[in-house]
PDB file of C-alpha atoms in Angstrom:
ATOM      1  CA  MET J   1      25.406  14.110  20.902  1.00  0.00           C
ATOM      2  CA  THR J   2      22.606  14.909  23.318  1.00  0.00           C
ATOM      3  CA  GLY J   3      19.566  12.718  23.093  1.00  0.00           C
ATOM      4  CA  LEU J   4      16.834  12.869  20.695  1.00  0.00           C
ATOM      5  CA  ALA J   5      14.548  14.121  23.157  1.00  0.00           C
ATOM      6  CA  GLN J   6      16.279  17.043  24.308  1.00  0.00           C
ATOM      7  CA  ARG J   7      17.280  18.068  20.031  1.00  0.00           C
ATOM      8  CA  LEU J   8      13.976  17.925  19.343  1.00  0.00           C
ATOM      9  CA  SER J   9      11.625  19.144  22.476  1.00  0.00           C
ATOM     10  CA  PRO J  10       8.652  17.277  21.457  1.00  0.00           C
ATOM     11  CA  PRO J  11       5.254  19.051  22.645  1.00  0.00           C
ATOM     12  CA  GLY J  12       3.661  17.010  25.235  1.00  0.00           C
ATOM     13  CA  SER J  13       0.073  17.503  22.966  1.00  0.00           C
ATOM     14  CA  VAL J  14       0.093  18.610  19.366  1.00  0.00           C
ATOM     15  CA  PRO J  15      -3.499  20.709  18.508  1.00  0.00           C
ATOM     16  CA  TYR J  16      -5.426  19.907  15.213  1.00  0.00           C
ATOM     17  CA  PRO J  17      -6.079  23.458  13.503  1.00  0.00           C
ATOM     18  CA  GLY J  18      -8.604  25.410  15.065  1.00  0.00           C
ATOM     19  CA  ASN J  19     -12.046  25.275  13.811  1.00  0.00           C
ATOM     20  CA  HIS J  20     -11.981  28.877  13.563  1.00  0.00           C
ATOM     21  CA  LEU J  21     -10.017  28.678  10.175  1.00  0.00           C
ATOM     22  CA  GLY J  22     -13.208  27.604   8.570  1.00  0.00           C
ATOM     23  CA  LEU J  23     -12.550  23.223   8.905  1.00  0.00           C
ATOM     24  CA  ARG J  24     -12.830  20.702  11.542  1.00  0.00           C
ATOM     25  CA  TRP J  25     -10.338  18.002  11.920  1.00  0.00           C
ATOM     26  CA  ARG J  26     -10.208  14.770  12.619  1.00  0.00           C
ATOM     27  CA  PRO J  27      -7.727  11.368  11.658  1.00  0.00           C
ATOM     28  CA  LEU J  28      -8.175  10.145   8.128  1.00  0.00           C
ATOM     29  CA  ILE J  29      -9.939   6.698   8.218  1.00  0.00           C
ATOM     30  CA  SER J  30      -9.808   4.464   5.656  1.00  0.00           C
ATOM     31  CA  ARG J  31     -13.183   4.933   4.145  1.00  0.00           C
ATOM     32  CA  ASP J  32     -11.851   8.621   3.455  1.00  0.00           C
ATOM     33  CA  ALA J  33      -9.047   7.177   0.980  1.00  0.00           C
ATOM     34  CA  PRO J  34     -11.330   8.386  -2.313  1.00  0.00           C
ATOM     35  CA  ALA J  35     -12.336  11.637  -1.445  1.00  0.00           C
ATOM     36  CA  VAL J  36      -8.513  12.468  -0.605  1.00  0.00           C
ATOM     37  CA  TYR J  37      -7.073  10.705  -3.756  1.00  0.00           C
ATOM     38  CA  ASP J  38     -10.147  13.066  -5.350  1.00  0.00           C
ATOM     39  CA  LEU J  39      -8.510  15.883  -3.167  1.00  0.00           C
ATOM     40  CA  VAL J  40      -4.627  15.349  -3.802  1.00  0.00           C
ATOM     41  CA  ARG J  41      -5.244  15.262  -7.783  1.00  0.00           C
ATOM     42  CA  ALA J  42      -6.851  18.266  -7.766  1.00  0.00           C
ATOM     43  CA  VAL J  43      -4.555  20.029  -5.838  1.00  0.00           C
ATOM     44  CA  GLU J  44      -1.312  18.883  -7.683  1.00  0.00           C
ATOM     45  CA  SER J  45      -3.204  20.038 -10.608  1.00  0.00           C
ATOM     46  CA  ALA J  46      -4.219  23.235  -9.545  1.00  0.00           C
ATOM     47  CA  ASP J  47      -0.584  23.669  -8.563  1.00  0.00           C
ATOM     48  CA  ASP J  48       1.075  22.374 -11.730  1.00  0.00           C
ATOM     49  CA  ALA J  49       3.073  20.191  -8.851  1.00  0.00           C
ATOM     50  CA  ILE J  50       6.038  18.286 -10.626  1.00  0.00           C
ATOM     51  CA  HIS J  51       5.436  15.241  -8.406  1.00  0.00           C
ATOM     52  CA  ARG J  52       2.402  13.495  -8.371  1.00  0.00           C
ATOM     53  CA  THR J  53       0.941  11.467  -5.474  1.00  0.00           C
ATOM     54  CA  GLY J  54      -0.361   7.823  -7.337  1.00  0.00           C
ATOM     55  CA  ALA J  55      -2.841   5.747  -5.681  1.00  0.00           C
ATOM     56  CA  GLU J  56      -0.204   3.432  -3.640  1.00  0.00           C
ATOM     57  CA  GLY J  57       0.685   7.049  -1.891  1.00  0.00           C
ATOM     58  CA  ILE J  58      -3.401   7.331  -0.394  1.00  0.00           C
ATOM     59  CA  ALA J  59      -2.712   3.676   0.188  1.00  0.00           C
ATOM     60  CA  ASP J  60       0.289   4.654   2.792  1.00  0.00           C
ATOM     61  CA  MET J  61      -1.594   7.009   4.320  1.00  0.00           C
ATOM     62  CA  VAL J  62      -4.718   4.756   5.051  1.00  0.00           C
ATOM     63  CA  GLU J  63      -2.098   2.262   6.462  1.00  0.00           C
ATOM     64  CA  GLY J  64      -0.903   4.560   9.039  1.00  0.00           C
ATOM     65  CA  ARG J  65       1.353   2.899  11.882  1.00  0.00           C
ATOM     66  CA  GLY J  66       1.122  -0.263   9.503  1.00  0.00           C
ATOM     67  CA  GLY J  67       2.771   0.099   6.446  1.00  0.00           C
ATOM     68  CA  ALA J  68       6.268   0.429   5.392  1.00  0.00           C
ATOM     69  CA  ASP J  69       6.909   3.905   6.877  1.00  0.00           C
ATOM     70  CA  TRP J  70       4.419   5.077   9.877  1.00  0.00           C
ATOM     71  CA  VAL J  71       2.270   7.469   8.516  1.00  0.00           C
ATOM     72  CA  ASP J  72      -0.013   9.751  10.489  1.00  0.00           C
ATOM     73  CA  ALA J  73      -2.724  11.218   8.483  1.00  0.00           C
ATOM     74  CA  ILE J  74      -5.506  14.117   9.089  1.00  0.00           C
ATOM     75  CA  VAL J  75      -8.369  15.851   7.286  1.00  0.00           C
ATOM     76  CA  GLY J  76     -10.161  18.942   7.091  1.00  0.00           C
ATOM     77  CA  LEU J  77     -13.623  18.874   6.849  1.00  0.00           C
ATOM     78  CA  ASP J  78     -16.288  21.770   5.447  1.00  0.00           C
ATOM     79  CA  ARG J  79     -19.564  22.536   6.525  1.00  0.00           C
ATOM     80  CA  ASN J  80     -20.849  19.648   4.135  1.00  0.00           C
ATOM     81  CA  SER J  81     -18.147  17.360   5.732  1.00  0.00           C
ATOM     82  CA  SER J  82     -16.804  17.255   2.596  1.00  0.00           C
ATOM     83  CA  ILE J  83     -12.651  16.652   2.981  1.00  0.00           C
ATOM     84  CA  SER J  84     -10.931  19.750   1.791  1.00  0.00           C
ATOM     85  CA  ALA J  85      -7.483  19.465   3.335  1.00  0.00           C
ATOM     86  CA  VAL J  86      -4.961  16.311   4.002  1.00  0.00           C
ATOM     87  CA  GLY J  87      -1.836  17.105   6.446  1.00  0.00           C
ATOM     88  CA  CYS J  88       0.568  13.693   6.801  1.00  0.00           C
ATOM     89  CA  VAL J  89       3.808  13.290   8.733  1.00  0.00           C
ATOM     90  CA  ARG J  90       5.369  10.595   7.780  1.00  0.00           C
ATOM     91  CA  VAL J  91       8.365   8.846   9.823  1.00  0.00           C
ATOM     92  CA  VAL J  92      10.510   7.099   7.264  1.00  0.00           C
ATOM     93  CA  ARG J  93      11.368   3.633   8.666  1.00  0.00           C
ATOM     94  CA  GLY J  94      14.080   2.367   5.861  1.00  0.00           C
ATOM     95  CA  ALA J  95      16.793   5.023   7.126  1.00  0.00           C
ATOM     96  CA  SER J  96      18.993   3.609   9.165  1.00  0.00           C
ATOM     97  CA  ASP J  97      21.417   6.359   9.575  1.00  0.00           C
ATOM     98  CA  SER J  98      19.705   9.082  10.369  1.00  0.00           C
ATOM     99  CA  ALA J  99      16.028   9.796  11.995  1.00  0.00           C
ATOM    100  CA  ILE J 100      13.671  11.375   8.968  1.00  0.00           C
ATOM    101  CA  ALA J 101      10.112  12.755   9.045  1.00  0.00           C
ATOM    102  CA  ILE J 102       8.693  13.779   6.117  1.00  0.00           C
ATOM    103  CA  VAL J 103       5.994  16.564   5.975  1.00  0.00           C
ATOM    104  CA  SER J 104       3.523  16.799   3.539  1.00  0.00           C
ATOM    105  CA  ALA J 105      -0.051  18.810   3.170  1.00  0.00           C
ATOM    106  CA  TYR J 106      -2.920  19.667   0.483  1.00  0.00           C
ATOM    107  CA  VAL J 107      -5.435  22.367   0.933  1.00  0.00           C
ATOM    108  CA  HIS J 108      -7.751  23.230  -1.510  1.00  0.00           C
ATOM    109  CA  PRO J 109      -7.492  26.563  -3.169  1.00  0.00           C
ATOM    110  CA  HIS J 110     -11.133  27.668  -2.136  1.00  0.00           C
ATOM    111  CA  TRP J 111      -9.205  27.694   1.698  1.00  0.00           C
ATOM    112  CA  ARG J 112      -6.214  28.694   1.240  1.00  0.00           C
ATOM    113  CA  GLY J 113      -5.032  32.447   2.324  1.00  0.00           C
ATOM    114  CA  ARG J 114      -6.832  31.903   5.524  1.00  0.00           C
ATOM    115  CA  GLY J 115      -4.097  30.602   7.740  1.00  0.00           C
ATOM    116  CA  LEU J 116      -5.073  26.754   7.645  1.00  0.00           C
ATOM    117  CA  GLY J 117      -1.327  26.032   6.150  1.00  0.00           C
ATOM    118  CA  ARG J 118       0.095  27.781   8.974  1.00  0.00           C
ATOM    119  CA  ALA J 119      -1.621  26.071  11.715  1.00  0.00           C
ATOM    120  CA  LEU J 120      -1.188  22.215   9.556  1.00  0.00           C
ATOM    121  CA  LEU J 121       2.280  23.222   9.362  1.00  0.00           C
ATOM    122  CA  HIS J 122       2.332  23.701  13.249  1.00  0.00           C
ATOM    123  CA  TRP J 123       0.528  20.486  13.876  1.00  0.00           C
ATOM    124  CA  GLN J 124       2.931  18.717  11.290  1.00  0.00           C
ATOM    125  CA  ASP J 125       6.242  19.837  13.334  1.00  0.00           C
ATOM    126  CA  GLY J 126       5.015  19.069  16.948  1.00  0.00           C
ATOM    127  CA  ARG J 127       3.244  15.406  15.710  1.00  0.00           C
ATOM    128  CA  ALA J 128       6.770  14.343  13.791  1.00  0.00           C
ATOM    129  CA  ARG J 129       8.752  15.464  16.610  1.00  0.00           C
ATOM    130  CA  GLU J 130       6.567  13.100  18.407  1.00  0.00           C
ATOM    131  CA  MET J 131       6.600  10.502  16.209  1.00  0.00           C
ATOM    132  CA  LEU J 132      11.110  10.716  15.736  1.00  0.00           C
ATOM    133  CA  VAL J 133      11.528  10.318  19.612  1.00  0.00           C
ATOM    134  CA  GLU J 134       8.728   7.562  19.674  1.00  0.00           C
ATOM    135  CA  THR J 135      10.155   5.668  16.838  1.00  0.00           C
ATOM    136  CA  TYR J 136      13.781   5.735  17.769  1.00  0.00           C
ATOM    137  CA  GLY J 137      13.887   6.550  21.933  1.00  0.00           C
ATOM    138  CA  PRO J 138      14.451   9.639  23.276  1.00  0.00           C
ATOM    139  CA  ASP J 139      17.948   9.049  24.534  1.00  0.00           C
ATOM    140  CA  SER J 140      18.840   8.413  20.780  1.00  0.00           C
ATOM    141  CA  THR J 141      21.847  10.435  19.694  1.00  0.00           C
ATOM    142  CA  ILE J 142      20.852   9.507  15.413  1.00  0.00           C
ATOM    143  CA  PRO J 143      21.037  12.952  13.392  1.00  0.00           C
ATOM    144  CA  ALA J 144      17.223  13.510  12.593  1.00  0.00           C
ATOM    145  CA  SER J 145      15.952  15.776  10.421  1.00  0.00           C
ATOM    146  CA  ILE J 146      12.353  16.949   9.413  1.00  0.00           C
ATOM    147  CA  ALA J 147      11.741  17.910   6.076  1.00  0.00           C
ATOM    148  CA  ASN J 148       9.355  18.355   2.161  1.00  0.00           C
ATOM    149  CA  PHE J 149       9.867  18.807  -1.000  1.00  0.00           C
ATOM    150  CA  VAL J 150       8.321  21.829  -2.488  1.00  0.00           C
ATOM    151  CA  ASP J 151       8.423  23.024  -6.645  1.00  0.00           C
ATOM    152  CA  ALA J 152      10.857  25.584  -6.892  1.00  0.00           C
ATOM    153  CA  HIS J 153       7.395  27.616  -8.732  1.00  0.00           C
ATOM    154  CA  MET J 154       5.274  27.491  -5.367  1.00  0.00           C
ATOM    155  CA  THR J 155       6.595  30.520  -4.075  1.00  0.00           C
ATOM    156  CA  ASP J 156       3.638  30.866  -1.172  1.00  0.00           C
ATOM    157  CA  ARG J 157       4.498  27.425  -0.108  1.00  0.00           C
ATOM    158  CA  ARG J 158       8.327  28.004   0.218  1.00  0.00           C
ATOM    159  CA  ARG J 159       7.661  31.499   2.003  1.00  0.00           C
ATOM    160  CA  LEU J 160       5.346  29.473   4.299  1.00  0.00           C
ATOM    161  CA  TYR J 161       8.082  26.935   5.347  1.00  0.00           C
ATOM    162  CA  ILE J 162      10.900  29.458   5.271  1.00  0.00           C
ATOM    163  CA  ALA J 163       8.645  31.724   7.942  1.00  0.00           C
ATOM    164  CA  ALA J 164       8.714  28.391  10.625  1.00  0.00           C
ATOM    165  CA  GLY J 165      11.886  27.907  10.450  1.00  0.00           C
ATOM    166  CA  PHE J 166      12.411  25.842   7.284  1.00  0.00           C
ATOM    167  CA  TYR J 167      15.535  25.986   5.373  1.00  0.00           C
ATOM    168  CA  ALA J 168      16.650  24.612   1.726  1.00  0.00           C
ATOM    169  CA  LYS J 169      18.971  21.406   1.944  1.00  0.00           C
ATOM    170  CA  ARG J 170      19.020  20.416  -1.606  1.00  0.00           C
ATOM    171  CA  THR J 171      18.085  21.504  -4.419  1.00  0.00           C
ATOM    172  CA  LEU J 172      17.233  19.516  -7.533  1.00  0.00           C
ATOM    173  CA  GLN J 173      16.604  20.342 -11.712  1.00  0.00           C
ATOM    174  CA  VAL J 174      14.397  18.693 -13.529  1.00  0.00           C
ATOM    175  CA  MET J 175      15.315  18.355 -17.161  1.00  0.00           C
ATOM    176  CA  TYR J 176      13.035  16.949 -19.619  1.00  0.00           C
ATOM    177  CA  ARG J 177      13.496  15.174 -23.261  1.00  0.00           C
ATOM    178  CA  ASP J 178      11.848  15.656 -26.094  1.00  0.00           C
ATOM    179  CA  LEU J 179      10.906  11.412 -27.092  1.00  0.00           C
ATOM    180  CA  GLU J 180      10.101  12.110 -30.611  1.00  0.00           C
ATOM    181  CA  GLY J 181      13.867  13.025 -31.816  1.00  0.00           C
ATOM    182  CA  SER J 182      13.649  16.280 -33.074  1.00  0.00           C
ATOM    183  CA  GLU J 183      16.035  17.691 -30.549  1.00  0.00           C
ATOM    184  CA  SER J 184      19.647  18.180 -31.775  1.00  0.00           C
ATOM    185  CA  ALA J 185      21.940  16.279 -29.267  1.00  0.00           C
ATOM    186  CA  PRO J 186      24.667  19.704 -28.053  1.00  0.00           C
ATOM    187  CA  ARG J 187      28.280  19.523 -28.623  1.00  0.00           C
ATOM    188  CA  VAL J 188      30.405  17.821 -26.224  1.00  0.00           C
ATOM    189  CA  ARG J 189      33.227  19.428 -24.037  1.00  0.00           C
ATOM    190  CA  GLY J 190      36.380  18.522 -21.827  1.00  0.00           C
ATOM    191  CA  GLY J 191      36.972  15.252 -23.523  1.00  0.00           C
ATOM    192  CA  TYR J 192      33.580  13.268 -22.999  1.00  0.00           C
ATOM    193  CA  THR J 193      32.130  11.235 -24.651  1.00  0.00           C
ATOM    194  CA  VAL J 194      28.207  10.041 -25.134  1.00  0.00           C
ATOM    195  CA  VAL J 195      27.586   6.589 -26.044  1.00  0.00           C
ATOM    196  CA  PRO J 196      23.683   4.993 -25.733  1.00  0.00           C
ATOM    197  CA  TRP J 197      22.562   3.363 -22.740  1.00  0.00           C
ATOM    198  CA  ASP J 198      23.025   0.308 -23.901  1.00  0.00           C
ATOM    199  CA  SER J 199      26.793   0.597 -24.259  1.00  0.00           C
ATOM    200  CA  ALA J 200      27.003   1.710 -21.290  1.00  0.00           C
ATOM    201  CA  LEU J 201      28.929   0.392 -17.907  1.00  0.00           C
ATOM    202  CA  ARG J 202      25.906  -0.276 -16.181  1.00  0.00           C
ATOM    203  CA  ASP J 203      27.932  -1.606 -13.010  1.00  0.00           C
ATOM    204  CA  GLN J 204      30.043   1.692 -13.512  1.00  0.00           C
ATOM    205  CA  VAL J 205      27.057   4.103 -13.634  1.00  0.00           C
ATOM    206  CA  ARG J 206      25.484   2.541 -10.805  1.00  0.00           C
ATOM    207  CA  GLU J 207      28.116   3.078  -8.189  1.00  0.00           C
ATOM    208  CA  LEU J 208      28.497   6.586  -9.732  1.00  0.00           C
ATOM    209  CA  HIS J 209      24.963   6.791  -9.000  1.00  0.00           C
ATOM    210  CA  MET J 210      25.131   5.711  -5.498  1.00  0.00           C
ATOM    211  CA  GLU J 211      28.109   7.883  -4.391  1.00  0.00           C
ATOM    212  CA  VAL J 212      26.637  10.931  -6.118  1.00  0.00           C
ATOM    213  CA  SER J 213      23.231  10.184  -4.373  1.00  0.00           C
ATOM    214  CA  ARG J 214      24.900   9.829  -1.026  1.00  0.00           C
ATOM    215  CA  ASP J 215      24.287  13.461  -0.090  1.00  0.00           C
ATOM    216  CA  LEU J 216      20.601  13.531  -1.317  1.00  0.00           C
ATOM    217  CA  PHE J 217      17.646  13.699   1.222  1.00  0.00           C
ATOM    218  CA  TRP J 218      16.566  10.694   0.362  1.00  0.00           C
ATOM    219  CA  SER J 219      20.019   8.794   0.451  1.00  0.00           C
ATOM    220  CA  TRP J 220      18.939   5.758   1.807  1.00  0.00           C
ATOM    221  CA  ASN J 221      16.126   5.096  -0.807  1.00  0.00           C
ATOM    222  CA  ARG J 222      18.883   5.161  -3.838  1.00  0.00           C
ATOM    223  CA  ALA J 223      19.444   1.987  -4.242  1.00  0.00           C
ATOM    224  CA  ARG J 224      15.620   1.347  -5.016  1.00  0.00           C
ATOM    225  CA  TRP J 225      15.392   4.759  -7.321  1.00  0.00           C
ATOM    226  CA  TRP J 226      18.313   3.263  -9.365  1.00  0.00           C
TER     227      TRP J 226
END
């Protein structure tokens, strides 16, 4: 396999989204954390996002290179210097068998439809390539990927990533259960038996979890979310 630099072709420099799109961009700094948290909550609420970012996620952005992962984040400011967009790139340090960069962005609904998402993704893609090569070395033969999680109902975001050359590698189904107990259990087929969790053989269940999660995107983290 060829070296990482040859495969990723990191750019010499990656420009921020242009000011002509309406926002002025700069690196995220620690005092931005409250405003970024409010923006992320507003965006995820407007998008009806399945996964919601907590305070620890914002703290990771602030930590930058000094946290568990290396996170590079930038913020977009409007004419009143209010933070209206955030873009970040995270290089996962816990993955030993692959080089992984995760990109994520939050753009206030008021600023959508102006080309910001496309320009921000261009910066993220180039920056991710730079960070991966810097982390693992230009001659590393480790497999590499740049990825993100996108909810199925976010059609515009999916189209944005597809237009930029990304594709869906894994699809996960989220299931819900009514906790009040009014749902009737379906009939089990195929010779299987459903037993209470307390009666399950946990070691075997954990082993199964580790096995079926091996090919998932965050397989390096499967022991932590068991």
